[in-house]
Coordinates of C-alpha atoms in Angstrom, one line a residue:
M1 CA 41.4 -3.3 -24.3
P2 CA 38.7 -1.6 -26.4
Q3 CA 36.0 0.3 -24.5
V4 CA 32.3 -0.4 -24.9
F5 CA 30.3 2.3 -26.7
Y6 CA 28.6 3.9 -23.7
R7 CA 32.1 4.5 -22.1
K8 CA 33.8 5.4 -25.3
W9 CA 31.2 7.9 -26.4
R10 CA 30.5 9.3 -22.9
P11 CA 30.0 13.1 -23.1
Q12 CA 33.1 15.1 -22.2
S13 CA 31.4 18.6 -21.8
L14 CA 28.1 20.0 -20.6
A15 CA 27.2 20.8 -24.2
D16 CA 27.6 17.1 -25.1
V17 CA 25.0 15.9 -22.5
V18 CA 21.9 14.8 -24.5
G19 CA 18.4 15.9 -23.6
Q20 CA 19.2 17.6 -20.2
D21 CA 19.4 21.3 -21.2
H22 CA 17.6 22.4 -18.1
V23 CA 20.4 20.9 -16.0
T24 CA 23.4 21.8 -18.0
K25 CA 22.5 25.4 -18.5
T26 CA 22.1 26.0 -14.8
L27 CA 25.3 24.3 -13.9
K28 CA 27.2 26.2 -16.6
Q29 CA 25.9 29.5 -15.2
A30 CA 26.9 28.5 -11.7
V31 CA 30.4 27.8 -12.9
I32 CA 30.6 31.1 -14.8
Q33 CA 29.4 33.1 -11.8
G34 CA 31.4 31.1 -9.3
R35 CA 28.3 30.1 -7.3
I36 CA 29.1 26.4 -6.9
A37 CA 26.9 24.7 -4.3
H38 CA 28.5 22.4 -1.7
A39 CA 26.0 19.6 -2.4
Y40 CA 24.0 18.5 -5.4
L41 CA 21.3 15.8 -5.8
F42 CA 20.9 14.3 -9.3
C43 CA 17.7 12.4 -9.7
G44 CA 16.3 10.5 -12.7
P45 CA 15.9 7.2 -14.5
R46 CA 18.9 5.1 -15.4
G47 CA 21.0 6.0 -18.5
T48 CA 20.0 9.7 -18.5
G49 CA 23.4 11.2 -17.8
K50 CA 23.5 11.7 -14.0
T51 CA 27.0 10.3 -13.3
S52 CA 28.4 11.7 -16.6
T53 CA 27.2 15.2 -15.7
A54 CA 28.7 14.8 -12.2
R55 CA 32.1 14.0 -13.7
I56 CA 31.9 16.9 -16.2
L57 CA 31.1 19.2 -13.3
A58 CA 34.2 17.9 -11.4
K59 CA 36.3 18.3 -14.5
T60 CA 35.0 21.9 -15.1
I61 CA 35.6 23.3 -11.6
N62 CA 39.2 21.9 -11.5
C63 CA 40.0 22.7 -15.1
L64 CA 43.0 25.0 -15.6
N65 CA 41.7 26.6 -18.8
S66 CA 37.9 26.5 -18.4
S67 CA 36.0 28.8 -20.7
Y68 CA 32.3 29.8 -20.5
G69 CA 31.6 27.1 -18.0
E70 CA 33.0 24.3 -20.1
P71 CA 36.2 22.3 -19.5
C72 CA 39.0 22.5 -22.0
N73 CA 39.6 18.7 -22.1
Q74 CA 43.3 19.4 -22.8
C75 CA 44.9 20.2 -19.5
H76 CA 46.3 17.4 -17.3
Q77 CA 43.4 17.9 -14.8
C78 CA 40.8 17.2 -17.5
E79 CA 42.7 14.3 -18.9
A80 CA 43.0 12.8 -15.5
V81 CA 39.2 12.9 -15.0
S82 CA 38.5 11.5 -18.5
D83 CA 41.0 8.7 -17.9
G84 CA 39.6 7.9 -14.5
R85 CA 42.8 8.6 -12.6
A86 CA 42.0 11.9 -10.9
L87 CA 43.0 11.9 -7.2
D88 CA 40.5 14.7 -6.4
L89 CA 37.5 12.8 -7.8
I90 CA 36.2 10.1 -5.4
E91 CA 33.4 7.9 -6.6
I92 CA 31.5 5.9 -4.0
D93 CA 29.0 3.1 -4.8
A94 CA 26.4 3.4 -2.0
A95 CA 25.0 0.0 -2.9
S96 CA 28.1 -1.7 -1.6
Q97 CA 29.4 0.9 0.8
R98 CA 26.2 1.6 2.6
R99 CA 27.1 1.0 6.3
I100 CA 27.7 3.7 8.9
D101 CA 31.4 2.7 9.2
D102 CA 31.9 3.6 5.5
I103 CA 30.3 7.1 6.1
R104 CA 32.4 7.6 9.2
D105 CA 35.5 6.9 7.1
L106 CA 34.3 9.4 4.6
R107 CA 33.8 12.0 7.3
E108 CA 37.4 11.6 8.4
K109 CA 38.9 11.9 4.9
V110 CA 36.7 14.8 3.7
H111 CA 38.9 17.2 5.7
F112 CA 42.0 16.3 3.6
T113 CA 42.8 19.1 1.1
P114 CA 42.8 18.4 -2.6
T115 CA 45.9 16.9 -4.1
E116 CA 46.1 18.9 -7.4
G117 CA 42.9 20.8 -8.1
T118 CA 40.9 23.4 -6.2
Y119 CA 38.1 21.2 -5.1
K120 CA 37.7 17.6 -4.0
V121 CA 34.5 16.1 -5.5
Y122 CA 32.7 13.2 -4.0
I123 CA 30.2 11.4 -6.2
V124 CA 27.9 9.1 -4.3
D125 CA 26.0 6.9 -6.7
E126 CA 22.8 5.1 -5.8
V127 CA 22.7 7.1 -2.6
H128 CA 19.2 5.8 -1.7
M129 CA 20.9 2.5 -0.8
L130 CA 22.5 4.0 2.3
T131 CA 21.1 2.8 5.7
S132 CA 19.3 5.2 8.0
E133 CA 22.2 5.3 10.3
A134 CA 24.6 6.2 7.4
F135 CA 22.3 9.0 6.3
N136 CA 22.2 10.4 9.8
A137 CA 26.0 10.3 9.9
L138 CA 26.2 12.1 6.6
L139 CA 23.9 15.0 7.6
K140 CA 26.3 17.1 9.5
T141 CA 29.0 16.8 6.7
L142 CA 26.4 17.7 4.1
E143 CA 25.2 20.8 6.0
E144 CA 28.7 22.2 6.8
P145 CA 31.3 20.6 4.6
P146 CA 34.9 22.0 4.2
N147 CA 35.3 24.7 1.7
H148 CA 37.2 22.5 -0.7
A149 CA 34.6 19.6 -0.7
I150 CA 31.7 19.2 -3.1
F151 CA 29.2 16.3 -2.8
V152 CA 27.2 15.1 -5.8
L153 CA 24.6 12.5 -4.8
A154 CA 23.0 10.5 -7.7
T155 CA 19.9 8.3 -7.3
T156 CA 17.2 6.7 -9.4
E157 CA 14.7 6.6 -6.5
A158 CA 14.6 10.1 -5.0
H159 CA 11.6 9.2 -2.8
R160 CA 13.9 6.9 -0.7
V161 CA 16.2 9.7 0.2
P162 CA 15.3 11.4 3.5
D163 CA 14.0 14.9 3.3
T164 CA 16.7 16.1 5.7
V165 CA 19.3 15.1 3.1
I166 CA 17.3 16.6 0.2
S167 CA 16.9 19.9 2.0
R168 CA 20.7 20.2 2.2
C169 CA 21.3 19.8 -1.6
Q170 CA 20.5 21.5 -4.8
R171 CA 18.2 19.1 -6.6
F172 CA 18.2 18.5 -10.4
D173 CA 15.7 16.1 -12.0
F174 CA 17.0 14.4 -15.1
H175 CA 14.3 13.5 -17.6
R176 CA 14.0 10.5 -19.9
I177 CA 15.7 11.3 -23.1
S178 CA 13.3 11.8 -26.0
L179 CA 13.2 9.5 -29.0
E180 CA 14.6 12.1 -31.3
H181 CA 17.6 12.8 -29.1
V182 CA 18.4 9.1 -28.7
E183 CA 18.1 8.5 -32.4
A184 CA 20.3 11.4 -33.3
R185 CA 23.0 10.3 -30.8
L186 CA 22.9 6.7 -32.2
A187 CA 23.3 8.1 -35.7
H188 CA 26.3 10.2 -34.5
I189 CA 27.9 7.1 -33.0
C190 CA 27.3 5.0 -36.2
Y191 CA 28.9 7.8 -38.2
G192 CA 32.0 7.8 -36.0
E193 CA 32.2 4.0 -35.9
G194 CA 31.6 3.5 -39.7
I195 CA 28.4 1.5 -39.1
E196 CA 25.7 1.5 -41.8
T197 CA 22.1 1.4 -40.4
E198 CA 18.6 1.8 -41.7
P199 CA 16.7 4.8 -40.3
Q200 CA 13.9 2.4 -39.1
A201 CA 16.5 0.3 -37.3
L202 CA 17.7 3.3 -35.3
K203 CA 14.1 4.2 -34.5
A204 CA 13.4 0.7 -33.3
I205 CA 16.5 0.7 -31.1
A206 CA 15.6 4.1 -29.6
R207 CA 12.0 2.9 -28.9
S208 CA 13.2 -0.3 -27.1
A209 CA 15.6 1.8 -24.9
S210 CA 12.6 3.7 -23.2
G211 CA 14.5 6.9 -22.8
S212 CA 17.8 5.4 -21.6
L213 CA 20.7 6.4 -23.8
R214 CA 23.0 3.9 -22.2
D215 CA 20.6 1.0 -23.0
A216 CA 20.4 2.2 -26.6
E217 CA 24.2 2.3 -26.9
N218 CA 24.5 -1.2 -25.4
L219 CA 21.9 -2.6 -27.8
L220 CA 23.7 -0.9 -30.8
E221 CA 26.9 -2.6 -29.8
Q222 CA 25.2 -6.0 -29.5
L223 CA 23.9 -5.6 -33.0
V224 CA 27.4 -4.7 -34.3
V225 CA 28.9 -7.8 -32.7
S226 CA 26.1 -10.0 -34.0
Y227 CA 25.6 -8.6 -37.5
D228 CA 28.8 -6.7 -38.2
S229 CA 28.6 -3.1 -39.5
N230 CA 25.4 -3.3 -41.6
I231 CA 22.3 -3.1 -39.3
T232 CA 18.8 -3.6 -40.7
L233 CA 15.4 -3.4 -39.0
A234 CA 15.1 -7.2 -39.3
H235 CA 18.3 -7.6 -37.3
V236 CA 16.9 -5.4 -34.6
R237 CA 13.6 -7.4 -34.4
N238 CA 15.5 -10.7 -34.4
L239 CA 17.8 -9.6 -31.6
L240 CA 15.0 -8.1 -29.5
G241 CA 12.6 -11.0 -30.2
I242 CA 9.8 -8.8 -31.3
G243 CA 7.4 -9.2 -34.3
D244 CA 6.7 -6.7 -37.0
D245 CA 4.4 -3.8 -36.5
E246 CA 1.7 -5.3 -38.8
T247 CA 1.2 -8.2 -36.5
A248 CA 0.7 -6.1 -33.4
L249 CA -1.5 -3.7 -35.3
A250 CA -3.7 -6.6 -36.6
L251 CA -4.1 -7.8 -33.0
V252 CA -5.2 -4.3 -31.9
N253 CA -7.8 -4.3 -34.7
H254 CA -9.2 -7.6 -33.5
I255 CA -9.2 -6.4 -29.9
L256 CA -11.3 -3.3 -30.6
R257 CA -13.7 -5.3 -32.9
G258 CA -14.3 -7.9 -30.2
E259 CA -12.9 -10.7 -32.4
A260 CA -11.4 -13.0 -29.7
R261 CA -10.9 -16.0 -31.8
E262 CA -8.7 -14.3 -34.4
G263 CA -6.8 -12.4 -31.8
I264 CA -5.9 -15.5 -29.8
R265 CA -4.7 -17.2 -33.0
I266 CA -2.3 -14.2 -33.5
I267 CA -1.0 -14.4 -29.9
N268 CA -0.4 -18.2 -30.1
A269 CA 1.4 -17.7 -33.5
V270 CA 3.7 -15.1 -31.9
A271 CA 4.4 -17.5 -29.0
D272 CA 5.1 -20.4 -31.4
Q273 CA 7.7 -18.3 -33.2
G274 CA 9.6 -17.9 -30.0
L275 CA 9.2 -14.1 -29.8
D276 CA 9.4 -12.3 -26.5
L277 CA 5.9 -12.0 -25.2
R278 CA 6.8 -9.1 -22.9
R279 CA 8.1 -7.0 -25.8
F280 CA 5.0 -8.0 -27.9
H281 CA 2.9 -6.9 -25.0
Y282 CA 4.7 -3.6 -25.0
Q283 CA 3.9 -3.3 -28.8
I284 CA 0.2 -3.9 -28.1
V285 CA 0.0 -1.3 -25.4
D286 CA 2.0 1.2 -27.5
N287 CA -0.3 0.7 -30.4
L288 CA -3.4 1.0 -28.2
R289 CA -2.0 4.2 -26.8
S290 CA -1.5 5.6 -30.4
V291 CA -5.1 4.7 -31.3
L292 CA -6.3 6.4 -28.1
L293 CA -4.5 9.6 -28.9
L294 CA -5.8 9.5 -32.4
S295 CA -9.3 9.0 -31.1
I296 CA -9.2 12.2 -29.1
G297 CA -7.4 14.2 -31.8
V298 CA -3.8 14.5 -30.5
G299 CA -2.0 12.2 -32.8
E300 CA 0.5 14.8 -34.1
A301 CA 3.1 13.7 -31.4
L302 CA 3.1 10.0 -32.7
E303 CA 6.0 8.7 -34.7
H304 CA 5.1 5.9 -37.0
T305 CA 5.5 5.2 -40.7
P306 CA 2.8 6.7 -43.0
E307 CA 1.4 3.2 -43.7
T308 CA 1.1 2.5 -40.0
M309 CA -0.5 5.9 -39.2
E310 CA -3.1 5.4 -42.0
A311 CA -4.0 2.0 -40.5
M312 CA -4.2 3.4 -37.0
V313 CA -6.5 6.3 -38.1
A314 CA -8.8 3.8 -39.7
I315 CA -9.0 1.7 -36.5
A316 CA -9.6 4.8 -34.4
Q317 CA -12.4 6.0 -36.6
S318 CA -14.1 2.6 -36.5
S319 CA -13.9 2.2 -32.7
T320 CA -15.6 4.0 -29.8
L321 CA -13.5 5.9 -27.3
E322 CA -14.9 3.8 -24.4
C323 CA -13.7 0.5 -26.1
V324 CA -10.3 1.9 -26.8
L325 CA -9.9 3.2 -23.2
K326 CA -11.0 -0.1 -21.7
A327 CA -8.6 -2.0 -23.9
V328 CA -5.7 0.3 -22.8
R329 CA -6.6 -0.3 -19.2
V330 CA -7.0 -4.1 -19.5
F331 CA -3.8 -4.7 -21.5
E332 CA -1.7 -2.3 -19.5
Q333 CA -2.3 -4.6 -16.5
A334 CA -1.9 -7.8 -18.4
S335 CA 1.9 -8.0 -18.5
P336 CA 3.1 -11.6 -19.1
T337 CA 5.1 -13.1 -16.2
Q338 CA 8.8 -13.1 -16.4
D339 CA 9.3 -16.7 -15.3
G340 CA 7.5 -18.3 -18.2
P341 CA 6.2 -17.9 -21.8
S342 CA 2.6 -18.3 -20.9
T343 CA 0.1 -16.5 -23.1
L344 CA -2.7 -16.7 -20.5
S345 CA -2.6 -13.1 -19.4
L346 CA -2.8 -11.8 -23.0
E347 CA -5.6 -14.2 -23.8
M348 CA -7.6 -13.3 -20.7
A349 CA -7.2 -9.6 -21.5
L350 CA -8.4 -10.2 -25.1
V351 CA -11.4 -12.1 -24.0
D352 CA -12.2 -9.5 -21.4
C353 CA -12.3 -6.8 -24.0
S354 CA -14.3 -8.9 -26.4
L355 CA -17.0 -9.5 -23.8
D356 CA -17.6 -5.8 -23.3
I357 CA -21.2 -4.8 -24.0
P358 CA -22.6 -1.3 -24.3
I359 CA -23.7 -0.1 -20.9
T360 CA -25.0 3.4 -21.9
Q361 CA -28.4 2.1 -23.1
P362 CA -30.5 -0.2 -20.9
V363 CA -31.9 -3.3 -22.6
T364 CA -35.6 -2.9 -23.3
T365 CA -38.1 -4.8 -25.4
P366 CA -40.2 -2.9 -28.0
T367 CA -43.8 -2.7 -27.0
Q368 CA -45.1 -3.5 -30.4
N369 CA -43.3 -6.8 -30.4
I370 CA -45.0 -8.0 -27.2
K371 CA -48.1 -10.0 -27.4
P372 CA -50.6 -8.8 -24.8
R373 CA -51.2 -11.3 -22.0
T374 CA -54.8 -11.5 -21.1
E375 CA -54.3 -13.4 -17.8
P376 CA -51.6 -13.6 -15.2
P377 CA -49.7 -17.0 -15.1
Q378 CA -51.3 -19.6 -12.9
P379 CA -49.3 -21.3 -10.1
G380 CA -48.4 -24.9 -10.4
G381 CA -48.0 -25.0 -14.1
L382 CA -51.8 -24.8 -14.7
T383 CA -53.1 -23.7 -18.1
K384 CA -56.0 -21.5 -18.9
E385 CA -58.2 -24.6 -19.6
S386 CA -57.3 -26.2 -16.3
T387 CA -57.5 -23.4 -13.8
V388 CA -59.3 -23.7 -10.4
N389 CA -62.0 -21.1 -9.7
P390 CA -61.6 -20.2 -6.0
K391 CA -64.6 -19.2 -4.0
I392 CA -64.0 -15.7 -2.9
D393 CA -67.6 -14.6 -2.1
T394 CA -68.0 -16.6 1.1
P395 CA -65.9 -16.7 4.3
A396 CA -66.0 -20.5 4.3
K397 CA -62.7 -22.3 3.7
A398 CA -62.2 -23.2 0.1
E399 CA -62.3 -26.9 -0.8
I400 CA -59.0 -28.4 -1.8
P401 CA -59.3 -30.7 -4.8
T402 CA -58.0 -34.2 -4.0
S403 CA -58.2 -35.8 -7.4
S404 CA -56.5 -35.2 -10.8
E405 CA -60.0 -35.0 -12.4
S406 CA -60.9 -32.0 -10.3
L407 CA -57.7 -30.3 -11.1
H408 CA -58.1 -30.6 -14.8
A409 CA -61.8 -30.0 -15.0
P410 CA -62.8 -27.0 -17.2
T411 CA -63.8 -24.0 -15.2
E412 CA -65.0 -20.5 -15.9
E413 CA -62.5 -17.8 -16.6
I414 CA -61.4 -15.8 -13.6
R415 CA -62.7 -12.3 -13.5
P416 CA -62.4 -9.8 -10.6
K417 CA -65.7 -9.0 -8.9
T418 CA -66.9 -5.4 -9.0
Q419 CA -67.4 -3.3 -6.0
S420 CA -71.2 -3.8 -6.2
E421 CA -70.8 -7.5 -6.0
T422 CA -68.6 -7.6 -2.9
E423 CA -68.7 -6.1 0.5
P424 CA -66.8 -2.8 0.9
I425 CA -63.3 -3.2 2.3
S426 CA -62.7 -1.3 5.5
S427 CA -58.9 -1.4 5.7
P428 CA -56.2 1.3 5.4
I429 CA -54.8 -0.4 2.3
E430 CA -55.7 1.2 -1.0
E431 CA -57.8 -0.7 -3.6
V432 CA -55.5 -2.8 -5.8
L433 CA -56.1 -1.9 -9.4
P434 CA -54.5 -3.9 -12.2
T435 CA -52.2 -2.0 -14.4
P436 CA -53.1 -2.0 -18.1
V437 CA -51.2 -4.6 -20.1
E438 CA -49.7 -2.0 -22.5
E439 CA -48.4 0.1 -19.6
M440 CA -47.0 -2.9 -17.8
D441 CA -45.3 -4.3 -20.9
S442 CA -43.6 -0.9 -21.5
Q443 CA -42.2 -0.9 -18.0
G444 CA -41.1 -4.5 -17.8
S445 CA -42.3 -8.0 -17.4
G446 CA -43.6 -7.5 -13.9
S447 CA -41.5 -10.2 -12.4
Y448 CA -38.7 -9.6 -9.9
T449 CA -35.8 -11.6 -8.6
E450 CA -34.6 -11.9 -5.0
Q451 CA -32.0 -9.3 -5.6
E452 CA -34.4 -6.7 -6.9
L453 CA -37.0 -4.8 -4.9
P454 CA -40.4 -4.3 -6.6
D455 CA -40.1 -0.5 -6.1
G456 CA -36.7 -0.3 -7.8
N457 CA -36.3 0.1 -11.5
I458 CA -32.8 -1.4 -11.9
S459 CA -32.9 -4.5 -14.1
D460 CA -30.6 -7.4 -13.7
T461 CA -28.9 -6.4 -16.9
Q462 CA -28.2 -2.9 -15.6
W463 CA -27.0 -4.3 -12.2
A464 CA -24.6 -6.6 -13.9
A465 CA -23.4 -3.8 -16.1
L466 CA -22.9 -1.5 -13.0
R467 CA -20.8 -4.2 -11.3
K468 CA -18.7 -4.5 -14.4
A469 CA -18.3 -0.8 -14.9
T470 CA -17.1 -0.2 -11.3
K471 CA -14.5 -3.0 -11.6
G472 CA -11.1 -1.4 -11.0
I473 CA -12.4 1.7 -9.2
K474 CA -10.8 1.9 -5.7
H475 CA -9.2 4.5 -3.4
N476 CA -7.4 2.4 -0.8
K477 CA -7.3 -1.3 -1.6
F478 CA -10.8 -2.6 -2.2
D479 CA -12.3 -2.9 -5.6
I480 CA -15.8 -1.4 -5.9
G481 CA -17.0 -3.9 -8.4
A482 CA -15.9 -6.8 -6.1
L483 CA -17.6 -5.3 -3.1
L484 CA -20.9 -4.9 -5.0
W485 CA -21.1 -8.7 -5.3
D486 CA -22.1 -8.7 -1.6
C487 CA -25.1 -6.5 -2.3
V488 CA -28.2 -8.6 -2.1
Q489 CA -30.8 -5.9 -2.7
R490 CA -31.0 -2.5 -4.3
Y491 CA -33.9 -0.1 -4.8
I492 CA -34.6 3.5 -5.6
E493 CA -35.9 5.8 -2.9
E494 CA -36.6 9.2 -4.5
D495 CA -33.2 10.4 -5.8
T496 CA -31.2 7.9 -3.8
L497 CA -30.0 4.4 -4.8
V498 CA -30.0 2.2 -1.7
L499 CA -27.7 -0.8 -1.6
V500 CA -28.4 -3.4 0.9
F501 CA -25.4 -5.6 1.9
K502 CA -25.3 -9.0 3.3
T503 CA -22.3 -8.5 5.6
R504 CA -21.2 -5.5 7.6
P505 CA -17.5 -5.7 6.7
N506 CA -18.1 -5.3 3.0
M507 CA -20.5 -2.4 3.6
E508 CA -17.9 -0.7 5.8
R509 CA -15.2 -1.2 3.2
L510 CA -17.3 0.4 0.5
Q511 CA -18.1 3.3 3.0
G512 CA -14.3 3.7 3.5
E513 CA -13.7 3.8 -0.3
M514 CA -16.5 6.4 -0.7
E515 CA -15.1 8.7 1.9
N516 CA -12.7 9.9 -0.8
P517 CA -14.5 12.6 -2.8
D518 CA -13.0 11.6 -6.1
T519 CA -13.9 8.0 -5.7
R520 CA -17.5 8.9 -4.7
R521 CA -17.8 11.2 -7.6
L522 CA -16.5 8.5 -10.0
I523 CA -18.9 5.9 -8.6
Q524 CA -21.9 8.4 -9.0
E525 CA -20.8 9.2 -12.6
T526 CA -20.6 5.5 -13.4
V527 CA -24.1 4.9 -11.9
E528 CA -25.5 7.8 -14.0
R529 CA -23.8 6.4 -17.1
V530 CA -25.2 2.9 -16.6
I531 CA -28.7 3.6 -15.4
G532 CA -29.2 6.9 -17.2
I533 CA -30.2 8.9 -14.1
P534 CA -28.0 10.6 -11.5
Y535 CA -28.5 9.0 -8.1
D536 CA -27.0 9.6 -4.7
L537 CA -25.8 6.4 -2.8
R538 CA -26.9 5.1 0.6
L539 CA -25.7 1.8 2.1
S540 CA -27.6 -0.5 4.4
L541 CA -27.5 -3.9 5.9
V542 CA -30.0 -6.7 5.5
D543 CA -31.1 -6.4 9.1
Q544 CA -31.5 -2.6 8.7
G545 CA -32.9 -2.4 5.2
I546 CA -36.4 -2.4 3.8
F547 CA -36.7 -6.2 3.9
S548 CA -36.5 -6.2 7.6
S549 CA -38.8 -3.3 8.3
G550 CA -41.9 -5.4 8.2
V551 CA -42.8 -5.3 4.5
P552 CA -44.6 -8.5 3.7
K553 CA -42.7 -10.8 1.5
G554 CA -45.4 -13.4 0.7
H555 CA -46.1 -14.4 -2.9
L556 CA -49.6 -12.9 -2.9
V557 CA -48.2 -9.5 -1.9
R558 CA -45.5 -9.7 -4.6
A559 CA -48.1 -10.6 -7.2
A560 CA -50.3 -7.7 -6.2
R561 CA -47.4 -5.3 -6.3
A562 CA -46.4 -6.6 -9.7
L563 CA -49.8 -5.6 -10.9
G564 CA -49.3 -2.1 -9.7
A565 CA -50.5 -2.1 -6.1
H566 CA -48.8 0.1 -3.5
I567 CA -48.6 -0.4 0.3
V568 CA -50.0 2.7 2.0
E569 CA -49.7 1.6 5.6
E570 CA -48.3 -1.4 7.4
I571 CA -50.1 -2.8 10.4
Q572 CA -48.4 -5.3 12.7
E573 CA -50.4 -7.7 14.7
Q574 CA -49.9 -7.2 18.4
E575 CA -49.5 -10.1 20.7
K576 CA -52.5 -10.8 22.9
P577 CA -51.8 -10.6 26.7
N578 CA -51.9 -13.9 28.5
E579 CA -55.2 -14.4 30.3

């Protein structure tokens, strides 16, 4: 029965192991110096050579004619290991033999001497699948095994292996195999198998493998079975269900230019063609990453065709770094679901990026384009020609008009009386002076919403931009942008931005997030970027904030403060004692 490529072309010596020189050199020196450890822990992603290296190590230490730390691959010991019939090499699948009874059986058999070789090697694959009881039963054997026993533990999830086990082993971390090494290995296999391939086809196979040589070899064999011994780039794309690079690059261009309509058309066209949306999503993120690296000037590590690189450079030069960074973040989290072909996640990510607005410059209105307003707006929708002239020079109660004629009767224009015409005011409140029209127009319209204190200088546009900019910032589990929706007031107090929350739980959640120094620094940097001024942050509740401290909230006070008045002192009326 013919063997599959990854078994047929499995490395037979340490020199044949691809992309793991930091591991093979150390093991080779250990064999040469005779300093073989009693236990090894091989960690790393799948398909990077962990089990193959363990078998080569077992072959080398039992080889009858080993030279310079390498097996001869000719003696009966080496041939037995290569053929999978060596009695002194025991491979255990921890995913299926994970119980404590299995480890107890291993502890009993480990004392048996080797049958033919010098050492008996135990390879425990996926060791992280063992139960806690099984790990505890294995500890003593790992710490003091017999002189003839060597353990090699292999895992893809080293964080699930107890520290007590790791401390008893020599740990080696296997890295993802680089694109060049995978491509070179595939070319070597194609040469040995008589397969004709395009260079771009091998590069596409290597990219889809994501650093796993075994996955790349399996994909190559699928292509050979499907398209015989002549593999082209079109064959690879057809088998993987991915579109061409031009389609993904065109979508990236629309993303960074905010052209949602054209981008959604491309996404729907890709879905209509029956292509794999998850692989198309991977292409989008990969191209956005390339544009990001080109934007910061480190694109020399990218591997694309000259035409693709030229197009990416043009996109990077026409886009801001902030837009590129946001697009990478949004699309990196917008992976399509595995249980359906829905394009919703990609479409939402595209619209999210297109709705991004510049937040570094506050929205202001040029002073020269504002027509001076000679009078404040009148309540009740009254015009200048139909205003009511109140009597403010007598303490008598003003008469309330009862007919529509009196409401629309022409009256004199309102003008404030001078100090000589009125009695001096003996109160601790400063005289209210109107702000010049030019100065007021340069600062804003003078009107405020319920979510903005008159003393603050944060506009609704800036506040919305701040909530949007802090979206995604979190230390534990609470999103800062989401928590800010519970903030009902905000105002500036010297160099501090005070946020008044409606509910205590959300305020405490934000306090908990800000206890992390990095999160607090990131929030302050975001505030400085949005508002333009560095502010410290202070949190408060509605019943503790400025709105509950006795500051009048009547419409007359708000109108006076809008014209530039300031409250110097607040006097609360005391209750009269009962007579």
